[in-house]
Coordinates of C-alpha atoms and ligand atoms in Angstrom, one line a residue:
X1 CA 25.3 -14.9 65.1
X2 CA 26.7 -12.3 62.6
X3 CA 23.9 -11.9 60.0
X4 CA 26.5 -11.4 57.3
X5 CA 27.5 -15.1 57.6
X6 CA 24.1 -15.9 56.0
X7 CA 25.3 -14.1 52.8
X8 CA 26.1 -16.7 50.1
X9 CA 29.8 -16.7 49.1
X10 CA 31.0 -15.7 45.7
X11 CA 32.1 -19.3 45.1
X12 CA 28.8 -20.7 46.0
X13 CA 27.0 -18.3 43.8
X14 CA 29.3 -19.0 40.9
X15 CA 28.5 -22.7 41.1
X16 CA 24.8 -22.2 41.1
X17 CA 23.3 -23.6 37.9
X18 CA 21.6 -20.3 37.0
X19 CA 24.9 -18.5 37.3
X20 CA 26.7 -21.2 35.4
X21 CA 24.4 -20.7 32.4
X22 CA 24.9 -16.9 32.7
X23 CA 28.7 -17.6 32.5
X24 CA 28.2 -19.7 29.4
X25 CA 26.3 -16.8 27.8
X26 CA 28.3 -13.8 28.9
X27 CA 31.8 -15.2 29.8
X28 CA 33.4 -16.0 33.2
X29 CA 35.2 -12.6 33.6
X30 CA 32.0 -10.5 33.3
X31 CA 29.8 -12.8 35.5
X32 CA 32.5 -13.2 38.2
X33 CA 32.8 -9.4 38.4
X34 CA 29.0 -8.9 38.7
X35 CA 28.7 -11.6 41.4
X36 CA 31.5 -10.0 43.4
X37 CA 29.8 -6.6 43.0
X38 CA 26.4 -8.0 44.0
X39 CA 27.8 -9.6 47.2
X40 CA 29.8 -6.5 48.1
X41 CA 26.6 -4.3 47.7
X42 CA 24.6 -6.7 49.8
X43 CA 27.2 -6.6 52.6
X44 CA 27.3 -2.8 52.5
X45 CA 23.5 -2.7 52.6
X46 CA 23.4 -5.1 55.5
X47 CA 25.9 -3.0 57.5
X48 CA 23.5 -0.1 57.0
X49 CA 20.8 -2.1 58.6
X50 CA 18.9 -3.3 55.4
X51 CA 17.7 -6.9 55.2
X52 CA 20.0 -9.4 53.5
X53 CA 19.0 -10.5 50.0
X54 CA 18.7 -14.2 49.4
X55 CA 20.6 -16.1 46.8
X56 CA 17.8 -15.9 44.2
X57 CA 17.7 -12.1 44.4
X58 CA 21.5 -11.9 44.1
X59 CA 21.4 -14.0 41.0
X60 CA 18.6 -11.9 39.6
X61 CA 20.8 -8.8 40.1
X62 CA 23.7 -10.5 38.3
X63 CA 21.4 -11.6 35.4
X64 CA 20.1 -8.0 35.0
X65 CA 23.7 -6.6 35.1
X66 CA 24.8 -9.1 32.5
X67 CA 21.9 -8.3 30.2
X68 CA 22.6 -4.6 30.6
X69 CA 26.3 -5.0 29.7
X70 CA 25.4 -7.1 26.7
X71 CA 23.0 -4.5 25.3
X72 CA 24.8 -2.4 22.6
X73 CA 24.8 1.3 23.2
X74 CA 24.2 1.9 19.5
X75 CA 21.0 0.1 19.2
X76 CA 18.0 0.2 16.9
X77 CA 15.0 2.3 18.0
X78 CA 11.6 2.8 16.5
X79 CA 11.6 6.4 15.1
X80 CA 8.0 7.5 15.6
X81 CA 9.0 11.2 16.0
X82 CA 7.5 12.1 12.6
X83 CA 10.9 13.4 11.5
X84 CA 12.1 11.1 8.8
X85 CA 15.8 12.3 8.5
X86 CA 16.3 12.6 12.2
X87 CA 19.9 13.7 12.9
X88 CA 19.9 12.3 16.4
X89 CA 18.5 9.0 15.3
X90 CA 21.1 8.5 12.5
X91 CA 19.4 10.3 9.5
X92 CA 18.7 8.2 6.4
X93 CA 17.9 4.5 6.9
X94 CA 19.9 2.6 4.2
X95 CA 18.4 0.4 1.5
X96 CA 19.2 -3.3 1.5
X97 CA 21.5 -2.9 -1.5
X98 CA 23.7 -0.6 0.6
X99 CA 23.6 -2.8 3.7
X100 CA 24.7 -5.9 1.6
X101 CA 27.5 -3.8 0.1
X102 CA 28.7 -2.7 3.5
X103 CA 28.7 -6.2 4.9
X104 CA 30.7 -7.5 1.9
X105 CA 33.3 -4.7 2.2
X106 CA 33.6 -5.2 5.9
X107 CA 34.0 -9.0 5.6
X108 CA 36.7 -9.2 2.9
X109 CA 39.6 -7.3 1.5
X110 CA 38.4 -5.1 -1.3
X111 CA 39.8 -2.9 -4.1
X112 CA 39.6 0.3 -2.1
X113 CA 42.7 2.0 -3.5
X114 CA 43.8 -0.7 -5.9
X115 CA 43.4 -0.6 -9.7
X116 CA 42.3 -4.2 -10.6
X117 CA 43.1 -3.6 -14.3
X118 CA 46.7 -2.5 -13.9
X119 CA 47.6 -4.0 -10.5
X120 CA 48.7 -0.5 -9.5
X121 CA 47.6 1.9 -6.8
X122 CA 44.1 3.4 -7.2
X123 CA 42.2 6.3 -5.8
X124 CA 39.3 5.7 -3.4
X125 CA 37.3 8.5 -4.9
X126 CA 37.2 6.6 -8.2
X127 CA 34.7 4.2 -6.7
X128 CA 32.0 6.9 -6.9
X129 CA 33.5 9.5 -9.1
X130 CA 31.9 8.4 -12.3
X131 CA 28.5 7.9 -10.8
X132 CA 28.6 11.3 -9.1
X133 CA 29.6 13.0 -12.4
X134 CA 26.9 11.2 -14.3
X135 CA 24.2 12.2 -11.7
X136 CA 25.2 15.8 -11.3
X137 CA 26.8 16.8 -14.6
X138 CA 30.0 17.8 -12.9
X139 CA 33.5 17.0 -14.2
X140 CA 34.9 15.5 -11.0
X141 CA 34.0 14.5 -7.5
X142 CA 35.5 13.7 -4.1
X143 CA 34.1 12.4 -0.8
X144 CA 34.8 13.3 2.8
X145 CA 33.4 12.5 6.3
X146 CA 30.3 14.8 6.1
X147 CA 29.2 18.0 4.6
X148 CA 30.7 20.1 7.4
X149 CA 34.0 18.5 6.5
X150 CA 33.4 19.2 2.8
X151 CA 32.7 22.9 3.5
X152 CA 35.7 23.1 5.8
X153 CA 38.0 21.5 3.3
X154 CA 36.9 23.6 0.3
X155 CA 37.3 26.8 2.3
X156 CA 40.7 25.8 3.6
X157 CA 41.9 24.8 0.1
X158 CA 40.6 27.7 -1.9
X159 CA 40.3 30.6 0.6
X160 CA 43.1 30.3 3.1
X161 CA 44.0 33.9 4.2
X162 CA 41.6 35.2 1.6
X163 CA 38.0 36.5 1.6
X164 CA 34.8 34.7 1.0
X165 CA 31.7 36.8 0.0
X166 CA 28.4 35.5 1.4
X167 CA 24.9 37.0 1.7
X168 CA 23.9 38.0 5.3
X169 CA 20.7 36.0 4.9
X170 CA 22.7 32.8 4.6
X171 CA 25.0 32.8 7.6
X172 CA 23.4 29.8 9.1
X173 CA 23.7 27.6 12.1
X174 CA 22.9 23.9 11.6
X175 CA 21.8 22.0 14.7
X176 CA 24.7 21.6 17.1
X177 CA 28.0 23.2 16.3
X178 CA 28.0 23.9 12.6
X179 CA 28.0 27.7 12.1
X180 CA 29.1 29.2 8.9
X181 CA 31.1 32.1 10.4
X182 CA 32.9 29.7 12.8
X183 CA 33.8 27.2 10.1
X184 CA 35.2 30.0 8.0
X185 CA 37.4 31.2 10.8
X186 CA 38.7 27.7 11.6
X187 CA 39.3 27.0 7.9
X188 CA 41.5 30.2 7.8
X189 CA 39.1 32.2 5.5
X190 CA 37.8 35.7 6.1
X191 CA 34.0 36.1 5.9
X192 CA 32.8 39.1 4.0
X193 CA 29.0 39.6 4.6
X194 CA 27.0 41.5 2.1
X195 CA 23.4 42.6 1.8
X196 CA 20.9 42.5 4.6
X197 CA 19.1 39.6 6.3
X198 CA 16.2 39.7 3.9
X199 CA 17.6 41.2 0.7
X200 CA 20.9 40.9 -1.2
X201 CA 21.5 42.2 -4.7
X202 CA 24.1 41.5 -7.3
X203 CA 25.8 44.9 -6.8
X204 CA 26.3 44.0 -3.1
X205 CA 28.5 41.2 -4.3
X206 CA 30.3 43.1 -7.0
X207 CA 31.1 46.0 -4.6
X208 CA 32.6 43.6 -2.1
X209 CA 35.0 41.8 -4.4
X210 CA 38.6 42.9 -4.0
X211 CA 42.0 41.4 -5.0
X212 CA 41.8 39.4 -1.8
X213 CA 38.5 37.7 -2.7
X214 CA 38.9 33.9 -3.1
X215 CA 35.3 33.1 -4.1
X216 CA 31.7 34.0 -4.1
X217 CA 29.7 31.6 -2.0
X218 CA 26.0 30.7 -1.6
X219 CA 24.8 28.7 1.3
X220 CA 21.5 27.0 0.9
X221 CA 18.9 28.1 3.5
X222 CA 18.2 24.5 4.5
X223 CA 16.7 24.7 7.9
X224 CA 14.7 28.0 7.8
X225 CA 12.8 30.1 5.3
X226 CA 12.9 33.9 4.8
X227 CA 9.5 35.0 3.6
X228 CA 8.0 38.3 2.7
X229 CA 10.0 41.3 1.3
X230 CA 13.0 39.2 0.2
X231 CA 15.5 39.0 -2.6
X232 CA 18.4 36.7 -3.3
X233 CA 20.6 36.9 -6.3
X234 CA 19.9 34.0 -8.8
X235 CA 22.7 31.5 -9.0
X236 CA 23.4 32.1 -12.7
X237 CA 23.9 35.8 -12.1
X238 CA 26.3 35.1 -9.2
X239 CA 28.2 32.6 -11.3
X240 CA 28.5 35.1 -14.2
X241 CA 29.8 37.8 -11.8
X242 CA 32.3 35.4 -10.3
X243 CA 33.6 34.3 -13.6
X244 CA 33.9 37.9 -14.9
X245 CA 36.3 38.5 -12.0
X246 CA 38.1 35.2 -12.5
X247 CA 36.7 33.8 -9.2
X248 CA 35.0 30.4 -8.5
X249 CA 31.3 30.4 -7.5
X250 CA 30.8 27.8 -4.7
X251 CA 27.5 26.5 -3.3
X252 CA 27.0 24.7 0.0
X253 CA 23.8 23.0 -0.8
X254 CA 23.4 21.1 2.4
X255 CA 20.8 18.5 1.6
X256 CA 21.3 17.3 -1.9
X257 CA 18.9 15.1 -3.6
X258 CA 19.9 13.8 -7.0
X259 CA 16.4 13.4 -8.4
X260 CA 13.5 15.7 -9.0
X261 CA 11.4 15.3 -5.9
X262 CA 8.3 16.9 -7.5
X263 CA 7.8 13.8 -9.5
X264 CA 7.0 12.0 -6.2
X265 CA 4.6 14.8 -5.1
X266 CA 7.2 16.3 -2.7
X267 CA 8.1 20.0 -2.8
X268 CA 11.0 21.0 -5.1
X269 CA 14.5 20.9 -3.5
X270 CA 17.4 22.2 -5.6
X271 CA 19.8 19.6 -6.9
X272 CA 23.5 19.7 -7.5
X273 CA 22.8 19.2 -11.2
X274 CA 20.8 22.5 -11.3
X275 CA 23.6 24.2 -9.4
X276 CA 26.2 23.0 -11.9
X277 CA 24.0 23.9 -14.8
X278 CA 23.6 27.4 -13.4
X279 CA 27.4 27.8 -13.4
X280 CA 28.5 26.7 -9.9
X281 CA 32.2 25.6 -10.0
X282 CA 31.9 23.6 -6.8
X283 CA 28.9 22.2 -4.9
X284 CA 29.0 20.4 -1.5
X285 CA 26.2 18.3 0.0
X286 CA 25.5 15.6 2.5
X287 CA 25.3 11.9 1.8
X288 CA 22.8 11.1 4.5
X289 CA 20.1 13.8 4.1
X290 CA 17.7 13.6 1.2
X291 CA 20.2 11.6 -0.8
X292 CA 19.3 8.7 1.5
X293 CA 22.8 7.3 1.8
X294 CA 25.5 7.0 4.5
X295 CA 27.0 9.9 6.4
X296 CA 29.4 11.6 3.9
X297 CA 30.2 14.9 2.4
X298 CA 30.2 15.1 -1.4
X299 CA 32.0 17.7 -3.4
X300 CA 31.4 17.9 -7.1
X301 CA 32.6 20.5 -9.6
X302 CA 35.4 21.4 -12.0
X303 CA 38.3 19.1 -12.5
X304 CA 40.8 21.8 -11.5
X305 CA 39.1 22.7 -8.2
X306 CA 38.5 19.1 -7.2
X307 CA 42.1 18.3 -7.9
X308 CA 43.3 21.2 -5.7
X309 CA 41.0 20.0 -2.9
X310 CA 42.3 16.4 -3.2
X311 CA 45.9 17.7 -2.8
X312 CA 45.2 19.4 0.5
X313 CA 46.8 17.2 3.3
X314 CA 43.6 17.7 5.3
X315 CA 41.8 15.5 2.7
X316 CA 43.6 12.5 4.2
X317 CA 42.3 13.5 7.7
X318 CA 38.7 13.9 6.4
X319 CA 38.4 11.0 4.0
X320 CA 35.9 8.2 4.3
X321 CA 36.5 4.5 4.9
X322 CA 35.6 1.5 2.7
X323 CA 32.3 0.8 4.4
X324 CA 31.0 4.3 3.7
X325 CA 32.1 4.1 0.1
X326 CA 30.4 0.7 -0.3
X327 CA 27.1 2.1 0.9
X328 CA 27.5 5.3 -1.1
X329 CA 28.2 3.4 -4.3
X330 CA 25.2 1.2 -3.9
X331 CA 22.9 4.1 -3.1
X332 CA 24.1 6.2 -6.1
X333 CA 23.6 3.2 -8.4
X334 CA 19.9 3.2 -7.4
X335 CA 19.6 6.7 -8.9
X336 CA 20.4 5.3 -12.3
X337 CA 16.9 3.9 -12.3
X338 CA 14.8 6.9 -11.1
X339 CA 11.5 5.2 -12.0
X340 CA 11.8 2.8 -9.2
X341 CA 13.7 5.0 -6.8
X342 CA 10.7 5.5 -4.4
X343 CA 10.4 1.7 -4.0
X344 CA 14.1 1.0 -3.5
X345 CA 15.6 4.0 -1.7
X346 CA 14.3 3.6 1.9
X347 CA 14.4 7.3 2.8
X348 CA 12.4 8.3 -0.3
X349 CA 10.1 5.4 0.2
X350 CA 9.3 6.7 3.8
X351 CA 9.0 10.3 2.5
X352 CA 6.5 9.3 -0.2
X353 CA 4.4 6.9 1.8
X354 CA 0.8 7.8 1.4
X355 CA -1.2 8.7 4.5
X356 CA -3.7 5.8 4.1
X357 CA -0.8 3.3 4.7
X358 CA 0.0 4.8 8.1
X359 CA -3.6 5.0 9.0
X360 CA -4.1 1.3 8.2
X361 CA -1.0 0.5 10.3
X362 CA -2.5 2.5 13.1
X363 CA -5.7 0.5 13.0
X364 CA -3.7 -2.8 13.0
X365 CA -1.6 -1.7 16.0
X366 CA -4.2 0.1 18.1
X367 CA -5.2 -3.1 20.1
X368 CA -1.5 -3.8 21.1
X369 CA -1.1 -0.2 22.2
X370 CA -4.4 -0.1 24.1
X371 CA -3.4 -3.3 25.8
X372 CA -0.1 -1.9 26.9
X373 CA -1.7 1.3 28.3
X374 CA -4.7 -0.6 29.7
X375 CA -4.2 0.3 33.4
X376 CA -3.1 3.9 32.9
X377 CA -5.4 7.0 33.1
X378 CA -5.0 7.9 29.4
X379 CA -7.0 7.8 26.1
X380 CA -5.5 6.6 22.9
X381 CA -6.8 7.5 19.5
X382 CA -5.8 7.4 15.9
X383 CA -5.2 10.9 14.6
X384 CA -4.0 12.6 11.4
X385 CA -0.4 13.9 11.9
X386 CA 2.1 16.0 9.9
X387 CA 5.6 14.5 9.5
X388 CA 8.6 16.6 8.6
X389 CA 11.4 15.7 6.3
X390 CA 14.1 16.7 8.8
X391 CA 17.9 17.3 8.7
X392 CA 17.4 20.7 7.4
X393 CA 15.6 19.6 4.3
X394 CA 12.6 21.5 3.2
X395 CA 12.1 23.1 6.6
X396 CA 8.6 24.5 6.1
X397 CA 7.0 21.6 4.3
X398 CA 4.9 19.0 6.1
X399 CA 3.8 15.5 5.0
X400 CA 0.3 14.2 5.9
X401 CA 0.6 11.2 8.1
X402 CA -1.2 9.2 10.7
X403 CA -0.5 7.7 14.1
X404 CA -1.6 7.7 17.7
X405 CA -2.3 10.5 20.2
X406 CA -2.1 9.5 23.8
X407 CA -3.8 12.1 26.1
X408 CA -4.2 12.0 29.9
X409 CA -7.6 11.6 31.4
X410 CA -8.3 14.7 33.5
X411 CA -5.3 16.9 34.4
X412 CA -2.7 14.2 35.0
X413 CA -0.1 15.5 32.6
X414 CA 2.7 13.8 34.5
X415 CA 1.5 10.4 33.1
X416 CA 2.6 11.4 29.6
X417 CA 6.2 11.9 30.6
X418 CA 6.1 8.5 32.4
X419 CA 4.7 6.7 29.4
X420 CA 7.2 8.5 27.1
X421 CA 10.0 7.3 29.4
X422 CA 8.6 3.7 29.5
X423 CA 8.4 3.6 25.7
X424 CA 12.1 4.6 25.6
X425 CA 12.8 1.8 28.1
X426 CA 11.4 -0.9 25.9
X427 CA 13.9 -3.6 24.5
X428 CA 13.7 -1.7 21.3
X429 CA 13.1 1.9 22.4
X430 CA 10.1 3.7 20.9
X431 CA 10.7 7.4 20.4
X432 CA 7.7 9.6 20.0
X433 CA 7.1 13.3 20.7
X434 CA 5.0 15.3 23.2
X435 CA 3.2 18.1 21.6
X436 CA 0.4 20.3 23.0
X437 CA -0.6 18.0 25.8
X438 CA -0.5 14.7 23.8
X439 CA 2.1 12.0 23.3
X440 CA 2.2 11.5 19.5
X441 CA 3.4 8.4 17.7
X442 CA 3.8 9.0 14.0
X443 CA 3.8 5.7 12.1
X444 CA 5.4 6.9 8.8
X445 CA 8.8 5.4 9.6
X446 CA 7.5 2.1 10.9
X447 CA 7.8 -0.3 7.9
X448 CA 5.0 -2.8 7.4
X449 CA 7.5 -5.6 7.9
X450 CA 8.3 -4.3 11.4
X451 CA 4.8 -4.1 12.7
X452 CA 4.9 -7.6 14.3
X453 CA 8.1 -6.7 16.1
X454 CA 6.6 -3.5 17.2
X455 CA 3.6 -5.2 18.7
X456 CA 5.7 -7.9 20.4
X457 CA 8.1 -5.2 21.8
X458 CA 5.1 -3.4 23.3
X459 CA 4.3 -6.6 25.3
X460 CA 7.3 -5.6 27.5
X461 CA 5.8 -2.2 28.3
X462 CA 6.1 -1.4 32.0
X463 CA 5.0 2.0 33.4
X464 CA 5.0 2.8 37.1
Ligands
PLP1 C1 23.3 19.9 7.0 C2 24.1 21.0 6.4 C3 25.5 21.1 6.6 C4 26.2 20.1 7.5 O1 26.2 18.9 6.8 P1 26.6 17.5 7.7 O2 26.4 16.4 6.7 O3 25.6 17.5 8.8 O4 28.0 17.7 8.2 C5 26.2 22.2 6.1 N1 25.5 23.1 5.3 C6 24.2 23.0 5.1 C7 23.6 24.1 4.2 C8 23.5 22.0 5.6 O5 22.2 21.9 5.4

């Protein structure tokens, strides 16, 4: 007898009660396709001499396939990397106020570009213009997709076919593809580098300005530090020089917080308000770095320059949608009450969390982790750790934290990579970091309210 005749038919499998309930969950089209694929694979394998799977194992394959298809690609993870504003993990987690505002804007029509008072057409930037001006001291503001877009748009508007003077020490690359010289070129501006890597003086700038100069520009050294024998020209001196020559002085600030971080015991990070007060005519910064909001690029500055930028047809191509504006407005509102900002703004709350809280969490969660790693040749201990802010904010500063170090017993270092992969394979992936022979799990970004979920998630841990 042909062994393939033992293989259950597609129709028989589809009428199996277990498959019927999969169909109710995932839909007929998806399940039928998975059943056909499972039967075809089994037939292929049998032809190659492998044993035929029984109906139960075919159904298990279909169930696993359906679950995999139903799992979103963009899914929540536990960020235990120790980097709070982790670009690859979505940067700032949003506060509940912003989440509620996004849901409301997504659900219903909203006054995105509609003036409720007059019934006429409105401007989407007006949703946050007033707040941004109030919080930065600028005259006007506009919002685009991210800070890279903001820099691109300002260069393309103000410096097309003209020269932009920048210190050599500031020609930065931000992780991935954002390099200042490349953005300049694409925006149609000509970069004029002045000074040296470590030292730039006012006269370097004044000697470089010509009738073709469009602006003097400062780019904040957000992801590196130059130390030792260094000199950068203070912002107010650059502003004065630019204004003497009738030029704008523009700052790409990168990460822009709108509050004084020192008040929370964090190192000082320059703010757009300080830039504007020092005489900058235009400042660009990100919405999802230290500001703690959604991905966006914010431009604040003089009425005249912002108006020119908004008239550039590329503004339309780079603008943000209603969901971003809803979140941004809600986050900016929180800054009106700076006293409670560290309780209400999730990113700041995580950045200012005292070490003892992470240590207490580690003590509560140690049994669950030990239980998961029980059969593996590793030791787990609670250790002090140093978190970083991330996303190019305050690159050299570290925040005292606490968490777990998992170390192999003996010389079996391969086991750490297997555990790291198994943690990533959990229903809610756990992302740690391997450093110096240990797998480290920093608990700073695990909220107290998520601890039960974290422990339950670990129950699914499977490491071969
Ligand atoms: C992060 C950063 C950018 C890019 O901002 P995105 O919001 O990632 O587009 C540009 N310039 C500086 C100085 C930065 O730190």
